[in-house]
Amino acid sequence: MSRTREHAYAVTVRWTGNTGEGTAGYRAYARDTEITAAGKPTMIVASADKTFVGDPERWNPEELLVASLSQCHMLSYLALCALKGVVVTGYEDAARGTMVESAGTAGHFTEVVLAPVVTVADETMAPSATELHEDAHRACFIANSVNFPVHHAPEIRVARQG
């Protein structure tokens, strides 16, 4: 009889690089981020997942993979926004990944879902801000390197209504 276990990993990647102008220009913002997860320090100290006899208070490789996908998408997205005139003033992604482990086989990720909440400076930028997620997905080196789907479900907010 085969036994299947599913594991879920959730991280938040927050852009902290708004230097006051958002993405008004390609060099106008810092690429700084904070990666957090419930019960984990922001400085990277790592172990295995608790399921695999690791320290649950330390980062595990699975969380770091989800964080890498989230951060890569975000950095690609911010660059595209800067180049296309979309001024992003805030970005936070509550990314989650699913890994399945079956008896007699190694575990594998089945998907990662990125759920970025993006704030843009003006409502006229919202349509482009939404569309640029597709381009960012295609540009992300990490997403292009994995053998499972990486989905994104963005939410666009407007800092000020026109």
XYZ file of N, CA and C in Angstrom:
486
model
N 0.833 -1.185 0.000
C 0.000 0.000 0.000
C 0.879 1.251 0.000
N 0.599 2.158 -0.883
C 1.375 3.387 -1.029
C 0.833 4.469 -0.099
N 1.755 5.141 0.558
C 1.373 6.238 1.438
C 1.928 7.534 0.860
N 1.089 8.537 0.722
C 1.496 9.822 0.175
C 1.391 10.881 1.257
N 2.439 11.695 1.370
C 2.426 12.813 2.296
C 2.639 14.101 1.503
N 1.928 15.122 1.868
C 2.069 16.411 1.213
C 2.613 17.412 2.222
N 3.565 18.227 1.784
C 4.172 19.236 2.643
C 3.912 20.607 2.036
N 3.662 21.590 2.859
C 3.425 22.948 2.385
C 4.465 23.884 2.988
N 4.936 24.834 2.189
C 5.933 25.798 2.621
C 5.429 27.188 2.278
N 5.453 28.087 3.237
C 4.958 29.447 3.016
C 6.023 30.452 3.443
N 6.298 31.394 2.583
C 7.253 32.456 2.882
C 6.662 33.786 2.423
N 7.165 34.857 2.982
C 6.798 36.192 2.528
C 8.075 36.897 2.101
N 8.060 37.428 0.896
C 9.173 38.210 0.378
C 8.667 39.638 0.240
N 9.302 40.562 0.945
C 8.875 41.956 0.950
C 9.985 42.821 0.382
N 9.640 43.623 -0.605
C 10.594 44.558 -1.183
C 10.770 45.715 -0.207
N 11.992 46.018 0.146
C 12.287 47.129 1.060
C 13.156 48.180 0.373
N 13.227 48.110 -0.938
C 14.144 48.960 -1.688
C 13.547 50.225 -2.270
N 12.356 50.634 -1.844
C 11.794 51.885 -2.339
C 12.547 53.031 -1.675
N 13.326 53.747 -2.460
C 14.136 54.841 -1.925
C 13.402 56.175 -1.972
N 12.111 56.136 -2.240
C 11.305 57.348 -2.281
C 10.674 57.611 -3.629
N 11.218 57.005 -4.685
C 10.700 57.210 -6.037
C 10.040 55.965 -6.603
N 9.991 54.886 -5.833
C 9.502 53.628 -6.381
C 10.364 53.204 -7.546
N 9.758 52.680 -8.572
C 10.497 52.238 -9.763
C 10.437 53.293 -10.869
N 10.542 54.548 -10.475
C 10.490 55.646 -11.452
C 11.600 55.537 -12.493
N 12.683 54.867 -12.170
C 13.774 54.644 -13.109
C 14.478 53.353 -12.742
N 15.182 52.782 -13.705
C 15.834 51.491 -13.476
C 16.848 51.556 -12.339
N 17.503 52.666 -12.169
C 18.494 52.820 -11.099
C 17.946 53.611 -9.909
N 16.655 53.863 -9.899
C 16.046 54.688 -8.848
C 15.664 53.897 -7.597
N 15.829 52.596 -7.602
C 15.391 51.790 -6.465
C 16.445 50.744 -6.113
N 16.410 50.340 -4.866
C 17.310 49.283 -4.406
C 16.627 47.927 -4.580
N 17.417 46.900 -4.705
C 16.890 45.547 -4.886
C 16.769 44.819 -3.552
N 16.672 45.545 -2.458
C 16.655 44.966 -1.123
C 15.325 44.298 -0.811
N 15.409 43.171 -0.128
C 14.215 42.434 0.268
C 14.400 41.852 1.660
N 13.279 41.544 2.262
C 13.272 40.771 3.496
C 12.501 39.499 3.201
N 13.034 38.381 3.622
C 12.355 37.101 3.451
C 12.010 36.607 4.846
N 10.724 36.366 5.067
C 10.283 35.914 6.382
C 9.369 34.709 6.254
N 9.295 33.976 7.340
C 8.346 32.869 7.487
C 8.012 32.788 8.966
N 6.847 32.330 9.257
C 6.412 32.240 10.644
C 7.419 31.462 11.478
N 7.848 32.073 12.573
C 8.746 31.407 13.503
C 10.194 31.327 13.078
N 10.586 32.026 11.990
C 11.953 31.959 11.479
C 12.617 33.321 11.609
N 13.911 33.342 11.868
C 14.627 34.625 11.895
C 14.802 35.159 10.473
N 15.032 36.474 10.337
C 15.259 37.035 9.007
C 16.681 36.786 8.525
N 17.619 36.543 9.449
C 18.963 36.146 9.034
C 18.894 34.655 8.672
N 19.536 34.264 7.624
C 19.436 32.886 7.169
C 20.316 31.959 8.016
N 19.666 31.170 8.822
C 20.294 30.039 9.496
C 19.443 28.850 9.103
N 20.061 27.788 8.686
C 19.312 26.727 8.028
C 19.458 25.372 8.702
N 18.551 24.486 8.331
C 18.507 23.108 8.795
C 17.645 22.357 7.789
N 17.305 21.140 8.115
C 16.334 20.398 7.309
C 14.934 20.748 7.806
N 13.934 20.409 7.029
C 12.554 20.546 7.466
C 12.350 19.689 8.716
N 11.474 20.121 9.594
C 11.187 19.370 10.821
C 10.790 17.928 10.502
N 10.047 17.752 9.409
C 9.633 16.417 8.988
C 10.831 15.496 8.779
N 11.954 16.081 8.397
C 13.161 15.313 8.106
C 14.215 15.517 9.192
N 13.757 15.652 10.416
C 14.574 15.739 11.629
C 15.396 17.029 11.694
N 14.858 18.071 11.140
C 15.537 19.352 11.189
C 15.032 20.222 12.318
N 15.659 21.355 12.467
C 15.293 22.335 13.477
C 14.176 23.207 12.915
N 12.969 23.164 13.481
C 11.851 23.925 12.926
C 12.010 25.434 13.059
N 12.974 25.891 13.839
C 13.201 27.325 13.994
C 14.220 27.863 12.995
N 14.701 27.002 12.115
C 15.653 27.413 11.082
C 15.047 27.217 9.700
N 15.565 27.961 8.756
C 15.140 27.834 7.364
C 15.488 26.447 6.838
N 14.636 25.922 5.951
C 14.955 24.653 5.307
C 15.059 24.874 3.795
N 15.655 23.919 3.079
C 15.861 24.104 1.638
C 14.569 24.326 0.860
N 13.494 23.704 1.307
C 12.222 23.847 0.599
C 11.707 25.287 0.697
N 11.798 25.876 1.879
C 11.380 27.272 2.035
C 12.270 28.194 1.218
N 13.545 27.898 1.196
C 14.467 28.735 0.443
C 14.213 28.642 -1.067
N 13.775 27.479 -1.542
C 13.417 27.350 -2.958
C 12.207 28.229 -3.277
N 11.201 28.169 -2.425
C 10.015 29.009 -2.624
C 10.418 30.486 -2.578
N 11.261 30.849 -1.611
C 11.722 32.236 -1.495
C 12.512 32.658 -2.730
N 13.340 31.771 -3.262
C 14.123 32.086 -4.461
C 13.225 32.361 -5.655
N 12.208 31.553 -5.823
C 11.266 31.779 -6.924
C 10.542 33.108 -6.752
N 10.125 33.401 -5.539
C 9.424 34.653 -5.269
C 10.326 35.855 -5.513
N 11.534 35.802 -4.991
C 12.441 36.930 -5.130
C 12.860 37.135 -6.585
N 13.102 36.064 -7.308
C 13.479 36.172 -8.717
C 12.355 36.826 -9.525
N 11.119 36.393 -9.285
C 9.980 36.989 -9.985
C 9.889 38.477 -9.652
N 10.019 38.808 -8.361
C 9.909 40.187 -7.933
C 10.973 41.058 -8.588
N 12.209 40.602 -8.589
C 13.291 41.402 -9.168
C 13.098 41.588 -10.671
N 12.673 40.543 -11.363
C 12.384 40.652 -12.795
C 11.241 41.632 -13.028
N 10.212 41.525 -12.214
C 9.028 42.379 -12.334
C 9.374 43.848 -12.095
N 10.106 44.139 -11.028
C 10.461 45.525 -10.728
C 11.281 46.142 -11.856
N 12.213 45.376 -12.410
C 13.020 45.883 -13.519
C 12.145 46.192 -14.727
N 11.232 45.298 -15.060
C 10.341 45.536 -16.196
C 9.444 46.741 -15.956
N 8.938 46.877 -14.744
C 8.110 48.041 -14.422
C 8.899 49.328 -14.604
N 10.130 49.338 -14.108
C 10.963 50.531 -14.240
C 11.181 50.874 -15.712
N 11.432 49.871 -16.518
C 11.683 50.100 -17.948
C 10.431 50.519 -18.715
N 9.252 50.122 -18.228
C 7.992 50.403 -18.929
C 7.227 51.591 -18.336
N 7.813 52.267 -17.345
C 7.160 53.448 -16.789
C 6.075 53.158 -15.765
N 6.078 51.981 -15.200
C 5.119 51.637 -14.146
C 5.818 51.862 -12.810
N 5.312 52.793 -12.030
C 5.942 53.149 -10.758
C 5.346 52.296 -9.644
N 6.133 51.346 -9.187
C 5.736 50.474 -8.076
C 6.215 51.134 -6.791
N 5.326 51.246 -5.821
C 5.708 51.842 -4.538
C 5.680 50.827 -3.402
N 5.149 49.646 -3.666
C 5.133 48.587 -2.662
C 4.966 47.234 -3.325
N 5.553 46.211 -2.728
C 5.471 44.852 -3.273
C 5.655 43.875 -2.125
N 4.711 42.972 -1.968
C 4.827 41.911 -0.962
C 4.184 40.650 -1.512
N 4.886 39.552 -1.410
C 4.414 38.278 -1.959
C 4.319 37.243 -0.852
N 3.143 36.685 -0.673
C 2.943 35.568 0.260
C 2.975 34.288 -0.565
N 4.174 33.825 -0.882
C 4.365 32.671 -1.772
C 4.187 31.369 -1.005
N 3.706 30.356 -1.729
C 3.563 29.038 -1.097
C 3.895 27.953 -2.114
N 4.511 26.904 -1.605
C 4.879 25.787 -2.455
C 4.368 24.492 -1.871
N 4.122 23.529 -2.733
C 3.639 22.220 -2.315
C 4.604 21.153 -2.799
N 4.997 20.296 -1.867
C 5.863 19.167 -2.180
C 5.115 17.899 -1.797
N 5.207 16.882 -2.615
C 4.567 15.603 -2.350
C 5.654 14.557 -2.152
N 5.479 13.757 -1.133
C 6.413 12.670 -0.831
C 5.605 11.375 -0.799
N 5.989 10.416 -1.612
C 5.300 9.132 -1.669
C 6.219 8.031 -1.176
N 5.633 6.998 -0.598
C 6.428 5.869 -0.101
C 7.273 5.301 -1.240
N 8.538 5.080 -0.971
C 9.425 4.469 -1.955
C 9.972 5.412 -3.003
N 9.599 6.698 -2.947
C 10.116 7.661 -3.924
C 10.600 8.906 -3.196
N 11.427 9.634 -3.871
C 11.862 10.922 -3.329
C 10.717 11.922 -3.480
N 10.688 12.878 -2.588
C 9.678 13.920 -2.697
C 9.977 14.843 -3.872
N 8.945 15.553 -4.303
C 9.123 16.529 -5.373
C 8.065 17.615 -5.233
N 8.440 18.816 -5.654
C 7.480 19.917 -5.658
C 6.483 19.703 -6.784
N 5.228 19.986 -6.495
C 4.192 19.893 -7.528
C 3.808 21.263 -8.062
N 4.016 22.311 -7.249
C 3.759 23.665 -7.717
C 4.233 24.676 -6.687
N 4.411 25.890 -7.168
C 4.609 27.055 -6.318
C 3.648 28.116 -6.829
N 2.977 28.778 -5.896
C 2.053 29.856 -6.254
C 2.575 31.143 -5.634
N 2.823 32.117 -6.483
C 3.232 33.441 -6.037
C 1.982 34.312 -5.984
N 1.834 35.052 -4.894
C 0.652 35.899 -4.722
C 1.072 37.324 -4.366
N 1.754 37.991 -5.288
C 2.233 39.331 -4.971
C 1.103 40.358 -4.894
N 1.204 41.220 -3.891
C 0.342 42.386 -3.786
C 1.236 43.566 -4.141
N 0.897 44.207 -5.253
C 1.718 45.275 -5.805
C 0.958 46.592 -5.701
N 1.612 47.603 -5.181
C 1.021 48.934 -5.138
C 1.715 49.793 -6.184
N 0.904 50.404 -7.047
C 1.430 51.299 -8.078
C 1.020 52.733 -7.752
N 1.756 53.684 -8.291
C 1.564 55.089 -7.955
C 0.263 55.670 -8.489
N -0.224 55.138 -9.597
C -1.363 55.773 -10.262
C -2.251 54.692 -10.889
N -3.551 54.926 -10.897
C -4.489 53.922 -11.425
C -4.291 53.638 -12.903
N -3.736 54.581 -13.664
C -3.501 54.341 -15.092
C -2.428 53.281 -15.313
N -1.644 52.987 -14.281
C -0.565 52.008 -14.385
C -1.033 50.582 -14.088
N -2.225 50.433 -13.544
C -2.700 49.120 -13.091
C -2.765 48.077 -14.209
N -3.308 48.392 -15.392
C -3.339 47.364 -16.440
C -1.949 46.859 -16.834
N -1.014 47.763 -17.022
C 0.353 47.351 -17.370
C 0.990 46.577 -16.230
N 0.724 47.020 -15.002
C 1.283 46.339 -13.831
C 0.823 44.886 -13.788
N -0.404 44.640 -14.163
C -0.932 43.267 -14.189
C -0.265 42.467 -15.306
N -0.219 43.034 -16.492
C 0.335 42.333 -17.653
C 1.817 41.996 -17.496
N 2.565 42.835 -16.831
C 4.009 42.630 -16.716
C 4.378 41.415 -15.871
N 3.424 40.867 -15.130
C 3.725 39.645 -14.386
C 4.019 38.477 -15.321
N 3.341 38.420 -16.454
C 3.615 37.362 -17.438
C 5.039 37.487 -17.973
N 5.437 38.701 -18.313
C 6.797 38.931 -18.810
C 7.830 38.608 -17.734
N 7.544 38.996 -16.504
C 8.471 38.715 -15.400
C 8.615 37.211 -15.193
N 7.525 36.498 -15.335
C 7.571 35.041 -15.189
C 8.500 34.428 -16.241
N 8.369 34.889 -17.476
C 9.220 34.373 -18.550
C 10.683 34.772 -18.361
N 10.929 35.900 -17.697
C 12.293 36.388 -17.509
C 12.991 35.799 -16.286
N 12.238 35.174 -15.406
C 12.807 34.686 -14.143
C 13.692 33.463 -14.374
N 14.976 33.595 -14.030
C 15.937 32.505 -14.219
C 15.559 31.270 -13.411
N 15.102 31.488 -12.200
C 14.796 30.360 -11.310
C 13.557 29.617 -11.824
N 12.512 30.342 -12.189
C 11.300 29.694 -12.714
C 11.601 28.896 -13.975
N 12.552 29.386 -14.770
C 12.938 28.674 -15.993
C 13.796 27.452 -15.716
N 14.182 27.257 -14.468
C 15.088 26.164 -14.111
C 14.420 25.019 -13.361
N 13.165 25.164 -13.005
C 12.496 24.121 -12.228
C 11.581 23.281 -13.117
N 11.274 22.073 -12.652
C 10.470 21.152 -13.467
C 9.038 21.017 -12.953
N 8.538 22.053 -12.313
C 7.153 22.075 -11.837
C 6.587 23.458 -12.147
N 5.268 23.583 -12.198
C 4.687 24.875 -12.545
C 4.852 25.917 -11.431
N 5.110 27.140 -11.869
C 5.139 28.287 -10.972
C 4.024 29.216 -11.450
N 2.993 29.311 -10.635
C 1.835 30.143 -10.970
C 1.962 31.478 -10.252
N 1.275 32.474 -10.758
C 1.225 33.743 -10.044
C -0.199 34.280 -10.090
N -0.595 34.821 -8.939
C -1.930 35.388 -8.780
C -1.765 36.776 -8.170
N -1.401 37.757 -9.004
C -1.118 39.083 -8.463
C -2.375 39.877 -8.117
N -2.208 40.751 -7.160
C -3.232 41.743 -6.826
C -2.569 43.099 -6.984
N -3.225 43.986 -7.723
C -2.688 45.325 -7.955
C -3.505 46.317 -7.151
N -2.809 47.134 -6.382
C -3.444 48.214 -5.624
C -2.901 49.543 -6.139
N -3.682 50.590 -5.926
C -3.287 51.915 -6.394
C -3.066 52.808 -5.175
N -1.903 53.476 -5.149
C -1.568 54.359 -4.033
C -2.493 55.563 -3.983
N -2.828 56.089 -5.160
C -3.741 57.240 -5.203
C -4.675 57.107 -6.396
N -5.897 57.461 -6.210
C -6.890 57.424 -7.284
C -6.861 58.747 -8.028
N -7.002 58.684 -9.360
C -6.903 59.896 -10.172
C -8.166 60.560 -10.448
